[in-house]
Coordinates of C-alpha atoms in Angstrom, one line a residue:
Chain A
M1 CA 59.8 95.0 75.1
G2 CA 61.0 96.8 72.0
F3 CA 63.9 94.4 71.6
A4 CA 61.5 91.4 71.7
L5 CA 59.4 93.0 69.1
T6 CA 62.3 93.4 66.7
V7 CA 63.4 89.8 67.2
K8 CA 60.0 88.7 66.5
S9 CA 59.6 90.7 63.3
E10 CA 63.1 89.7 62.2
G11 CA 62.0 86.1 62.7
R12 CA 59.0 86.7 60.5
I13 CA 61.2 88.1 57.7
I14 CA 63.5 85.1 57.9
M15 CA 60.5 82.8 57.7
H16 CA 59.2 84.6 54.6
K17 CA 62.7 84.4 53.1
Y18 CA 62.7 80.7 53.8
I19 CA 59.3 80.2 52.2
F20 CA 60.3 82.2 49.2
K21 CA 63.5 80.2 48.8
R22 CA 61.6 76.9 49.0
L23 CA 59.1 78.1 46.4
L24 CA 61.9 79.0 44.1
L25 CA 63.5 75.6 44.6
L26 CA 60.2 74.0 43.6
I27 CA 60.5 75.4 40.0
P28 CA 63.4 73.2 38.9
V29 CA 61.8 70.2 40.6
L30 CA 58.6 70.7 38.8
L31 CA 60.4 71.2 35.5
G32 CA 62.2 68.0 36.1
V33 CA 59.0 66.2 37.0
T34 CA 57.3 67.4 33.8
F35 CA 60.4 66.4 31.8
I36 CA 60.5 62.9 33.2
V37 CA 56.8 62.3 32.7
F38 CA 56.8 63.9 29.2
T39 CA 59.7 61.7 28.2
I40 CA 58.1 58.5 29.6
M41 CA 54.8 59.3 27.8
S42 CA 56.6 59.9 24.5
F43 CA 57.4 56.2 24.4
T44 CA 53.7 55.5 24.0
P45 CA 53.3 53.7 20.7
G46 CA 51.0 55.1 18.0
D47 CA 50.7 58.4 16.3
P48 CA 48.9 61.0 18.5
A49 CA 47.3 62.6 15.4
Q50 CA 46.0 59.3 14.2
L51 CA 44.7 58.5 17.7
M52 CA 42.9 61.8 17.9
L53 CA 41.2 61.6 14.5
G54 CA 40.4 57.9 14.7
E55 CA 41.5 54.8 12.7
S56 CA 39.5 55.7 9.6
A57 CA 40.8 59.2 9.2
P58 CA 42.3 60.1 5.7
P59 CA 46.1 60.2 5.7
D60 CA 46.3 63.8 4.5
A61 CA 44.1 65.0 7.4
V62 CA 46.3 63.1 9.8
E63 CA 49.4 64.7 8.2
Q64 CA 47.8 68.2 8.5
L65 CA 47.0 67.6 12.2
R66 CA 50.6 66.4 12.7
Q67 CA 51.8 69.7 11.3
E68 CA 49.4 71.7 13.5
M69 CA 50.4 69.8 16.6
G70 CA 54.0 70.1 15.8
L71 CA 54.7 66.4 16.1
D72 CA 57.5 66.5 13.6
D73 CA 59.5 69.1 15.7
P74 CA 62.5 67.9 17.7
F75 CA 61.7 66.4 21.1
L76 CA 63.1 69.3 23.1
V77 CA 61.0 71.8 21.1
Q78 CA 57.9 69.7 21.8
Y79 CA 58.7 69.5 25.5
L80 CA 59.3 73.3 25.8
R81 CA 56.0 73.9 24.0
F82 CA 54.2 71.6 26.4
V83 CA 55.7 73.4 29.4
G84 CA 54.9 76.8 27.9
N85 CA 51.3 75.8 27.4
A86 CA 51.1 74.0 30.8
V87 CA 52.1 77.1 32.8
R88 CA 49.1 78.9 31.2
G89 CA 46.9 76.0 32.2
D90 CA 46.7 74.5 28.8
F91 CA 47.4 70.8 28.8
G92 CA 45.9 70.1 25.4
R93 CA 42.7 68.3 24.6
S94 CA 41.6 64.9 25.6
F95 CA 41.7 62.3 22.7
S96 CA 38.5 60.8 23.9
T97 CA 36.2 63.7 25.0
K98 CA 38.0 66.4 22.9
R99 CA 37.5 68.7 25.9
P100 CA 40.4 70.6 27.4
V101 CA 42.3 68.3 29.8
F102 CA 42.9 70.8 32.5
A103 CA 39.1 71.6 32.8
E104 CA 38.5 67.8 33.2
I105 CA 41.1 67.5 35.9
F106 CA 40.0 70.6 37.7
A107 CA 36.4 69.4 37.7
R108 CA 37.4 66.2 39.4
F109 CA 40.1 67.5 41.8
P110 CA 37.6 68.6 44.5
N111 CA 36.4 65.0 44.7
T112 CA 39.9 63.6 45.2
L113 CA 40.7 66.4 47.7
A114 CA 37.5 65.6 49.7
L115 CA 38.3 61.9 49.7
A116 CA 41.9 62.5 50.9
A117 CA 40.8 65.0 53.5
V118 CA 38.2 62.7 55.1
G119 CA 40.6 59.8 54.8
V120 CA 43.3 61.7 56.7
A121 CA 40.8 63.0 59.2
I122 CA 39.8 59.4 60.0
A123 CA 43.4 58.4 60.2
V124 CA 44.2 61.2 62.6
A125 CA 41.1 60.5 64.7
I126 CA 42.2 56.9 65.1
G127 CA 45.9 57.1 65.0
I128 CA 46.8 59.8 67.5
P129 CA 44.6 58.6 70.4
V130 CA 45.5 55.0 69.9
G131 CA 49.2 55.8 69.6
I132 CA 49.1 57.9 72.9
I133 CA 47.3 55.1 74.8
S134 CA 49.7 52.5 73.4
A135 CA 52.7 54.5 74.5
T136 CA 51.4 55.4 78.0
K137 CA 50.5 51.8 78.6
Q138 CA 53.4 50.2 76.9
Y139 CA 53.4 46.3 76.8
S140 CA 49.8 46.2 78.0
L141 CA 47.1 44.1 76.2
M142 CA 45.8 47.3 74.6
D143 CA 49.2 48.1 73.3
S144 CA 49.7 44.7 71.8
I145 CA 46.3 44.7 70.1
S146 CA 46.8 48.1 68.6
M147 CA 50.3 47.3 67.4
I148 CA 49.0 44.1 65.7
A149 CA 46.2 46.1 64.2
A150 CA 48.6 48.7 62.9
L151 CA 50.8 45.9 61.4
L152 CA 47.8 44.5 59.6
G153 CA 46.8 48.0 58.5
V154 CA 50.2 48.6 56.7
S155 CA 50.2 45.1 55.2
M156 CA 46.7 45.3 53.7
P157 CA 46.3 46.2 50.1
N158 CA 43.9 49.1 50.3
F159 CA 41.9 48.1 47.2
W160 CA 41.3 44.7 48.8
L161 CA 40.2 46.4 52.0
G162 CA 37.8 48.4 49.9
L163 CA 36.3 45.3 48.3
M164 CA 36.0 43.6 51.7
L165 CA 34.2 46.7 53.1
I166 CA 31.8 46.6 50.2
L167 CA 31.3 42.9 50.8
V168 CA 30.4 43.4 54.5
F169 CA 28.6 46.8 54.5
S170 CA 27.0 47.0 51.1
V171 CA 26.4 43.5 49.9
G172 CA 26.0 41.8 53.3
L173 CA 24.4 44.4 55.6
G174 CA 23.2 46.8 53.0
W175 CA 24.0 49.9 55.1
L176 CA 26.1 51.8 52.7
P177 CA 26.3 52.4 49.0
F178 CA 29.0 50.3 47.3
A179 CA 30.0 52.8 44.6
G180 CA 29.3 56.1 43.1
F181 CA 28.7 59.5 44.4
E182 CA 25.0 60.0 45.2
S183 CA 24.8 60.9 48.9
A184 CA 27.1 62.0 51.7
K185 CA 27.2 58.4 52.8
S186 CA 29.0 57.5 49.6
I187 CA 32.3 58.9 51.0
I188 CA 32.4 56.7 54.1
L189 CA 33.7 53.5 52.7
P190 CA 36.2 55.0 50.3
A191 CA 37.5 57.3 53.0
I192 CA 37.9 54.4 55.5
T193 CA 39.7 52.4 52.7
L194 CA 42.1 55.2 51.9
G195 CA 42.6 56.2 55.6
T196 CA 43.4 52.8 57.1
G197 CA 47.0 52.6 55.9
A198 CA 47.6 56.2 57.1
A199 CA 45.9 55.4 60.4
A200 CA 48.3 52.5 61.0
I201 CA 51.4 54.7 60.1
I202 CA 50.2 57.6 62.3
T203 CA 49.5 55.2 65.2
R204 CA 53.1 53.8 65.1
M205 CA 54.6 57.2 64.7
T206 CA 52.6 58.7 67.6
R207 CA 53.5 55.7 69.8
S208 CA 57.3 55.8 69.1
S209 CA 57.5 59.6 69.4
M210 CA 55.5 59.6 72.6
L211 CA 57.7 56.8 74.1
E212 CA 60.8 58.8 73.2
V213 CA 59.5 62.0 74.8
I214 CA 58.2 60.3 78.0
R215 CA 61.7 59.2 78.8
Q216 CA 63.2 62.6 78.7
D217 CA 64.3 64.7 81.7
F218 CA 61.7 67.4 81.5
I219 CA 59.0 64.8 81.9
R220 CA 60.7 63.4 84.9
T221 CA 61.0 66.9 86.3
A222 CA 57.3 67.6 85.7
R223 CA 56.4 64.4 87.5
A224 CA 58.9 65.1 90.3
K225 CA 57.4 68.5 91.0
G226 CA 54.0 66.8 91.4
V227 CA 52.2 67.6 88.2
A228 CA 49.2 65.2 87.7
E229 CA 50.0 62.3 85.4
K230 CA 47.1 63.3 83.1
K231 CA 48.6 66.8 82.7
V232 CA 52.1 65.4 82.2
I233 CA 50.9 63.4 79.3
N234 CA 48.4 65.8 77.8
K235 CA 50.4 69.0 78.2
H236 CA 54.1 68.4 78.6
A237 CA 54.6 65.2 76.6
L238 CA 52.0 65.5 73.9
K239 CA 53.0 68.9 72.7
N240 CA 56.5 67.7 72.0
A241 CA 55.6 64.3 70.7
L242 CA 53.2 65.6 68.1
I243 CA 55.8 67.6 66.2
P244 CA 57.1 64.7 64.1
V245 CA 53.5 63.3 63.9
I246 CA 52.4 66.5 62.1
T247 CA 55.0 65.8 59.4
V248 CA 53.8 62.3 59.0
V249 CA 50.2 63.4 58.8
G250 CA 51.1 66.0 56.1
L251 CA 53.1 63.5 54.1
Q252 CA 50.3 61.0 54.3
F253 CA 47.9 63.6 53.0
G254 CA 50.1 64.2 50.0
F255 CA 50.5 60.5 49.5
L256 CA 46.8 59.9 49.7
L257 CA 46.1 62.7 47.1
G258 CA 48.5 61.0 44.7
G259 CA 47.7 57.5 45.7
A260 CA 43.9 57.6 45.6
V261 CA 44.1 55.9 42.2
L262 CA 43.3 52.4 43.4
T263 CA 40.6 53.4 46.0
E264 CA 38.9 55.6 43.4
T265 CA 38.8 52.7 41.0
V266 CA 37.3 50.3 43.5
F267 CA 34.5 52.7 44.4
S268 CA 34.1 54.3 41.0
W269 CA 34.8 57.6 42.8
P270 CA 34.9 60.4 40.2
G271 CA 38.3 61.8 41.2
V272 CA 41.6 62.5 39.3
G273 CA 42.9 59.0 40.0
R274 CA 39.9 57.4 38.3
L275 CA 40.3 59.9 35.4
L276 CA 43.9 58.7 35.0
V277 CA 42.9 55.0 34.9
E278 CA 40.1 55.7 32.4
A279 CA 42.5 57.7 30.3
I280 CA 45.0 54.8 30.2
R281 CA 42.3 52.4 29.1
Q282 CA 41.3 54.7 26.3
K283 CA 45.0 55.4 25.3
D284 CA 44.3 59.1 26.0
T285 CA 47.9 60.3 26.3
P286 CA 47.3 64.0 27.0
T287 CA 45.0 63.2 29.9
V288 CA 47.4 60.6 31.3
L289 CA 50.3 63.1 31.0
A290 CA 48.4 66.0 32.6
S291 CA 46.9 63.9 35.4
V292 CA 50.3 62.5 36.4
V293 CA 52.0 66.0 36.2
F294 CA 49.1 67.5 38.1
M295 CA 49.2 65.0 40.9
A296 CA 53.0 65.1 41.2
T297 CA 52.7 69.0 41.4
T298 CA 50.1 68.8 44.2
F299 CA 52.2 66.2 46.0
S300 CA 55.2 68.6 45.9
F301 CA 53.2 71.5 47.1
V302 CA 51.8 69.5 50.0
N303 CA 55.3 68.4 51.0
L304 CA 56.5 72.0 50.9
L305 CA 53.5 73.1 53.1
V306 CA 54.4 70.4 55.5
D307 CA 58.0 71.6 55.7
I308 CA 56.9 75.1 56.3
L309 CA 54.4 74.1 58.9
Y310 CA 57.1 72.0 60.6
A311 CA 59.3 75.1 60.8
Y312 CA 56.4 77.0 62.4
V313 CA 55.6 74.4 65.0
D314 CA 59.1 73.5 66.0
P315 CA 61.0 76.4 67.5
R316 CA 64.3 74.5 67.2
I317 CA 63.9 74.5 63.4
K318 CA 62.9 78.2 63.4
S319 CA 66.0 79.1 65.3
Q320 CA 68.1 77.3 62.8
Y321 CA 67.0 79.7 60.0
S322 CA 67.4 82.8 62.1
K323 CA 71.1 82.2 62.5
Chain B
M1 CA 109.2 31.8 55.2
T2 CA 107.0 29.1 56.7
S3 CA 106.3 31.2 59.7
T4 CA 105.1 34.1 57.6
L5 CA 102.9 31.7 55.6
A6 CA 101.5 30.4 58.8
D7 CA 100.9 33.9 60.1
K8 CA 99.1 34.7 56.9
S9 CA 96.8 31.7 57.1
R10 CA 96.2 32.5 60.7
T11 CA 95.1 36.0 59.9
T12 CA 92.8 34.9 57.1
L13 CA 91.3 32.4 59.4
K14 CA 90.8 35.1 62.0
K15 CA 89.2 37.3 59.4
K16 CA 86.9 34.6 58.3
N17 CA 85.9 33.8 61.8
K18 CA 85.2 37.4 62.5
K19 CA 83.1 37.7 59.4
R20 CA 81.1 34.6 60.2
S21 CA 80.6 35.7 63.8
Q22 CA 79.3 39.0 62.7
W23 CA 76.5 37.4 60.6
A24 CA 76.1 34.7 63.2
E25 CA 75.5 37.5 65.7
V26 CA 72.8 39.0 63.5
W27 CA 71.2 35.6 63.1
R28 CA 71.3 34.9 66.8
R29 CA 69.5 38.2 67.5
L30 CA 67.0 37.6 64.8
K31 CA 66.2 34.1 66.2
K32 CA 65.2 35.7 69.5
N33 CA 62.6 37.8 67.7
K34 CA 59.5 35.6 67.6
M35 CA 57.6 37.8 65.2
A36 CA 60.5 37.8 62.7
M37 CA 60.7 34.0 63.0
L38 CA 57.0 33.8 62.3
G39 CA 57.5 36.0 59.2
L40 CA 60.4 33.9 58.1
A41 CA 58.3 30.7 58.5
I42 CA 55.5 32.2 56.4
L43 CA 58.0 33.2 53.7
A44 CA 59.6 29.8 53.7
V45 CA 56.1 28.2 53.0
L46 CA 55.4 30.8 50.3
I47 CA 58.8 30.2 48.6
L48 CA 58.4 26.4 48.7
G49 CA 54.9 26.8 47.3
A50 CA 56.2 29.0 44.5
V51 CA 59.1 26.8 43.7
F52 CA 57.1 23.6 43.7
A53 CA 54.0 25.0 42.0
P54 CA 54.4 22.9 38.9
W55 CA 54.3 19.7 41.0
I56 CA 51.3 20.9 43.0
A57 CA 49.1 21.9 40.1
D58 CA 49.6 21.6 36.4
Y59 CA 49.6 25.0 34.6
D60 CA 47.8 24.0 31.4
E61 CA 45.5 21.4 32.9
V62 CA 44.4 23.2 36.1
V63 CA 45.6 26.8 36.4
I64 CA 44.4 28.2 33.0
K65 CA 42.0 25.5 31.8
L66 CA 38.3 26.6 31.5
D67 CA 35.7 24.5 33.3
L68 CA 32.5 26.5 33.0
V69 CA 30.3 23.9 34.6
N70 CA 32.1 24.4 37.9
R71 CA 32.2 28.2 37.8
L72 CA 32.0 30.3 41.0
Q73 CA 31.8 27.3 43.2
G74 CA 32.3 28.0 46.9
P75 CA 35.0 26.3 48.9
S76 CA 34.6 22.5 49.0
A77 CA 36.6 19.3 49.5
E78 CA 37.5 19.3 45.8
N79 CA 38.3 23.0 45.5
L80 CA 39.5 24.1 49.0
L81 CA 39.1 27.8 48.2
G82 CA 36.4 27.5 45.6
T83 CA 36.6 28.3 41.9
D84 CA 36.6 31.5 39.9
E85 CA 34.4 32.8 37.1
F86 CA 35.9 30.3 34.6
G87 CA 35.7 27.3 37.0
R88 CA 39.4 27.4 37.8
D89 CA 40.7 26.3 41.2
I90 CA 41.5 29.4 43.2
L91 CA 44.1 27.7 45.5
A92 CA 46.0 26.5 42.5
R93 CA 46.0 29.9 40.9
M94 CA 47.1 31.5 44.2
I95 CA 50.1 29.2 44.4
W96 CA 51.1 30.0 40.9
G97 CA 50.4 33.6 41.7
A98 CA 52.9 33.5 44.5
R99 CA 55.5 32.6 41.8
V100 CA 54.6 35.7 39.8
S101 CA 54.5 38.0 42.8
L102 CA 57.7 36.8 44.4
R103 CA 59.6 36.9 41.1
V104 CA 58.4 40.5 40.3
G105 CA 59.0 41.6 43.8
I106 CA 62.5 40.3 44.1
L107 CA 63.6 41.3 40.6
A108 CA 62.1 44.8 40.9
V109 CA 64.0 45.3 44.1
G110 CA 67.1 43.9 42.5
I111 CA 66.8 46.6 39.7
S112 CA 66.3 49.3 42.3
I113 CA 69.3 48.2 44.4
L114 CA 71.5 47.9 41.4
I115 CA 70.7 51.3 39.9
G116 CA 70.0 53.2 43.1
G117 CA 72.9 51.6 45.0
S118 CA 75.4 52.4 42.3
L119 CA 74.2 56.0 42.0
G120 CA 74.2 56.4 45.8
A121 CA 77.6 54.9 46.1
I122 CA 79.1 57.1 43.3
A123 CA 77.4 60.3 44.8
G124 CA 78.5 59.6 48.3
F125 CA 82.1 58.5 47.4
Y126 CA 83.0 61.2 45.0
G127 CA 80.9 64.0 46.4
G128 CA 81.1 67.5 44.9
K129 CA 79.2 68.4 41.7
L130 CA 78.6 64.8 40.7
D131 CA 76.9 64.2 44.1
T132 CA 74.7 67.3 43.7
V133 CA 73.6 66.4 40.1
I134 CA 72.8 62.8 41.0
M135 CA 70.9 63.7 44.2
R136 CA 69.0 66.5 42.6
I137 CA 67.8 64.1 39.9
M138 CA 66.8 61.7 42.7
D139 CA 64.8 64.5 44.4
I140 CA 62.9 65.0 41.2
F141 CA 62.0 61.3 41.0
L142 CA 61.0 61.4 44.6
A143 CA 58.5 64.3 43.8
I144 CA 56.5 61.8 41.8
P145 CA 54.5 59.4 43.9
G146 CA 55.9 55.9 43.2
I147 CA 52.7 54.3 42.1
L148 CA 52.1 57.2 39.6
L149 CA 55.5 56.9 38.1
A150 CA 55.0 53.1 37.7
I151 CA 51.6 53.7 36.1
A152 CA 53.1 56.2 33.7
I153 CA 55.9 53.8 32.7
V154 CA 53.7 50.8 32.2
S155 CA 51.0 52.7 30.3
A156 CA 53.7 54.0 27.9
L157 CA 55.7 50.8 27.5
G158 CA 52.6 48.5 27.6
P159 CA 51.7 45.9 30.2
S160 CA 54.1 42.9 30.5
L161 CA 56.0 41.1 33.2
I162 CA 59.3 42.8 32.3
N163 CA 57.8 46.3 32.0
L164 CA 56.2 45.9 35.3
M165 CA 59.5 45.0 37.0
I166 CA 61.2 47.9 35.3
A167 CA 58.4 50.3 36.3
I168 CA 58.3 49.3 39.9
G169 CA 62.1 49.0 40.1
I170 CA 62.7 52.5 38.7
S171 CA 60.1 54.1 40.9
S172 CA 62.0 53.1 44.0
V173 CA 65.5 53.8 42.8
P174 CA 65.8 57.2 44.7
S175 CA 65.2 55.6 48.2
Y176 CA 68.1 53.2 47.7
A177 CA 70.3 55.9 46.3
R178 CA 69.7 58.0 49.4
I179 CA 70.3 55.1 51.8
V180 CA 73.5 54.0 50.2
R181 CA 74.8 57.5 49.8
A182 CA 74.2 58.2 53.5
S183 CA 76.0 55.1 54.6
V184 CA 78.9 55.7 52.2
L185 CA 79.3 59.2 53.5
S186 CA 79.6 57.9 57.0
I187 CA 82.0 55.1 56.0
R188 CA 84.2 57.2 53.6
E189 CA 85.9 59.2 56.4
Q190 CA 86.8 56.2 58.5
E191 CA 90.3 55.1 59.1
F192 CA 90.3 51.7 57.4
I193 CA 89.4 53.4 54.1
E194 CA 92.4 55.7 54.6
A195 CA 94.5 52.6 55.4
A196 CA 93.3 50.9 52.2
R197 CA 94.2 53.9 50.2
A198 CA 97.6 54.1 51.8
I199 CA 98.4 50.6 50.7
G200 CA 97.5 51.5 47.2
A201 CA 94.0 50.3 46.7
N202 CA 92.2 52.1 43.8
D203 CA 88.7 53.6 44.0
T204 CA 86.9 50.6 42.4
R205 CA 88.6 48.2 44.9
I206 CA 87.8 50.5 47.8
I207 CA 84.1 50.8 46.8
L208 CA 83.6 47.1 46.1
K209 CA 85.7 45.6 48.9
H210 CA 85.4 48.0 51.7
I211 CA 82.5 50.4 51.3
I212 CA 79.7 48.2 49.9
P213 CA 80.1 45.4 52.5
N214 CA 79.9 48.0 55.2
A215 CA 76.9 49.7 53.7
L216 CA 75.0 46.5 53.2
A217 CA 72.9 46.4 56.5
P218 CA 70.5 49.3 55.7
V219 CA 70.1 48.1 52.1
I220 CA 69.1 44.6 53.3
V221 CA 66.5 46.0 55.6
Q222 CA 65.1 48.4 53.0
G223 CA 65.3 45.6 50.4
T224 CA 63.1 43.3 52.5
L225 CA 60.5 46.0 53.1
G226 CA 60.9 46.9 49.4
V227 CA 59.9 43.5 48.2
A228 CA 56.7 43.9 50.2
G229 CA 56.1 47.3 48.5
A230 CA 56.9 45.9 45.1
I231 CA 54.4 43.0 45.5
L232 CA 51.8 45.5 46.7
S233 CA 52.5 47.7 43.6
T234 CA 52.3 44.7 41.3
A235 CA 49.0 43.7 42.7
G236 CA 47.7 47.3 42.5
L237 CA 48.8 47.7 38.9
S238 CA 47.4 44.4 37.9
F239 CA 44.2 45.4 39.6
I240 CA 43.7 48.4 37.3
G241 CA 44.7 46.3 34.3
L242 CA 48.3 47.4 33.9
G243 CA 50.0 44.4 35.3
I244 CA 50.0 40.7 34.5
Q245 CA 47.5 40.0 31.7
P246 CA 44.9 37.2 31.9
P247 CA 44.8 34.2 31.9
A248 CA 48.1 34.2 33.8
P249 CA 47.4 34.0 37.5
E250 CA 48.3 37.1 39.6
W251 CA 46.8 38.0 42.9
G252 CA 45.8 41.6 42.0
A253 CA 44.4 40.5 38.7
M254 CA 42.4 37.8 40.5
L255 CA 40.9 40.4 42.8
A256 CA 40.0 42.6 39.9
T257 CA 38.0 39.9 38.1
G258 CA 36.4 38.9 41.4
R259 CA 35.1 42.4 41.8
A260 CA 32.3 41.8 39.4
F261 CA 31.1 38.7 41.3
L262 CA 31.3 40.2 44.8
R263 CA 27.5 39.7 45.3
D264 CA 27.5 36.0 44.4
A265 CA 31.0 34.7 45.1
W266 CA 32.8 36.3 48.1
H267 CA 35.6 33.8 48.0
V268 CA 37.0 35.0 44.6
T269 CA 38.1 38.3 46.0
T270 CA 38.7 37.3 49.7
F271 CA 41.4 34.7 49.3
P272 CA 43.8 36.3 46.8
G273 CA 43.7 39.4 49.0
L274 CA 44.5 37.4 52.1
A275 CA 47.4 35.9 50.2
I276 CA 48.7 39.4 49.5
M277 CA 48.2 40.6 53.0
I278 CA 50.0 37.5 54.6
T279 CA 52.9 37.9 52.2
I280 CA 53.3 41.6 53.0
L281 CA 52.9 41.0 56.7
A282 CA 55.6 38.3 56.6
L283 CA 58.0 40.5 54.7
N284 CA 57.3 43.4 57.1
L285 CA 57.9 41.2 60.1
V286 CA 61.2 40.0 58.7
G287 CA 62.2 43.5 57.7
D288 CA 61.5 45.0 61.1
G289 CA 63.3 42.0 62.7
L290 CA 66.3 42.5 60.5
R291 CA 66.4 46.2 61.3
D292 CA 66.6 45.5 65.0
A293 CA 69.1 42.6 64.6
L294 CA 71.4 44.7 62.4
D295 CA 71.2 47.9 64.4
P296 CA 74.6 48.1 66.1
R297 CA 73.2 50.4 68.8
L298 CA 71.5 47.4 70.3
K299 CA 74.8 45.5 70.4
Q300 CA 76.1 45.0 73.9

């Protein structure tokens, strides 16, 4: 009893160490990400000071602002200043609204988060059951139909799917709003649009993972000792088959957070993706830079969480770290 | 003397035969896959359409010429898929659009394979610090979702066909680097590499003649699927105004303009989207088929 307890607490310490190590490793990655995006954005033509003050601004005012913004400093100094400010949550001010960029992003982030969460929820609600049925009834009509549907799902550009959904459900049937953010109903079409690709991927993953597990010895053993087929699938097989699926679901969530740009544009959804597209149109470099850095950071954090979750749910991985 | 010559020619003949039979084997297996053949047939039609577009519809007279009298006409005998907001024939623009999409898709993937493949081969072959540095940089690129990286690059460089290809190409460099590195690592330790080194082949020769041909299979599969991804990204970037600029025909851009006329003219958005979907579907089918055909584990 006492022995088991120490092993358990030791495992927890190892897990904490692992998480801490992963968090530390995230720092150079995020520095690299900001460096890449900062470098890319520095190729944007035009003088930021001029853009901020407008075309008609007097030259000496522009020159003064250039000095204030430190635009004549060497590139590396400018980058380090950007990082220094960014870690304090200061991403500068938007050229177009003149408000702090970070506040703008943070005000819109919950909308993107909600959209991605509902999208993933829809994808899971469709993908996992369909994947299980497909695997348990391999080569049946149901299996063929769902595999063709999944193939179409991954081949469809999601912005086009969004337009088609608007065409049918808003323009044609008039059931759902086609854009905006007025009622709870507004989230339905964009979430379906965003979730379809993920649903297709989750279906395929669940099916192949389930097929692999079903063929293993312990399933044959369970069947041989007379466990009911339903229980074999729902308890013995599913538990093991879902481990890789959890990773895919997590990765898809991160992907949807970063990739909601097109869906948000189609539905005029007030999220970070739409902010980014608007900022590009208005040549609002600080907002573009901050949005991309913000989304890449979120993406990295979600991926890290997925890895940690994976280590928690899969005892084989956990044991790897306790060695 | 003559006998050695004959021997030599016999061995080269044997080698050639073996090489041919390896790819013939892949083709034989691919032919059995009905879905892959369907994909290949669709692709053939698309490529023929793209190549012969100038003979099907004249660019200046049909594809970009305004004809406001006939704007937003539904499908008819004259315009099989209807006309857009400037009265231009949608089918003609879609065929020319295939030209743009396929070109951007293939060249973007070419850029990724060239850069990513070289980096991956160097990292895998030399290992050590160089490997660590290259792969850490690739990890950083992987931390930025591809579409965001492409958006950032195009928004900084400005929208144009070439910038689009560069942006999409760069954003998928890391995946090729990883794939090539993994195959190089598995090939590097094999005996024929040791044999090549023993007879005095230098690194460049070993990489070009022995490692790359053997690492080709996963790159071909990923490349086929990658063209699909690149076409999707091109359409997406054009949709938000960062891709091909009007009046040039591009599927994503056609969708974007059709959005404003969704209420009155469904066909303007429906057909270009279908073209994208069918193209991606065909490439996915061929890619999946190639993966199965090239997988040595399925060999008997």
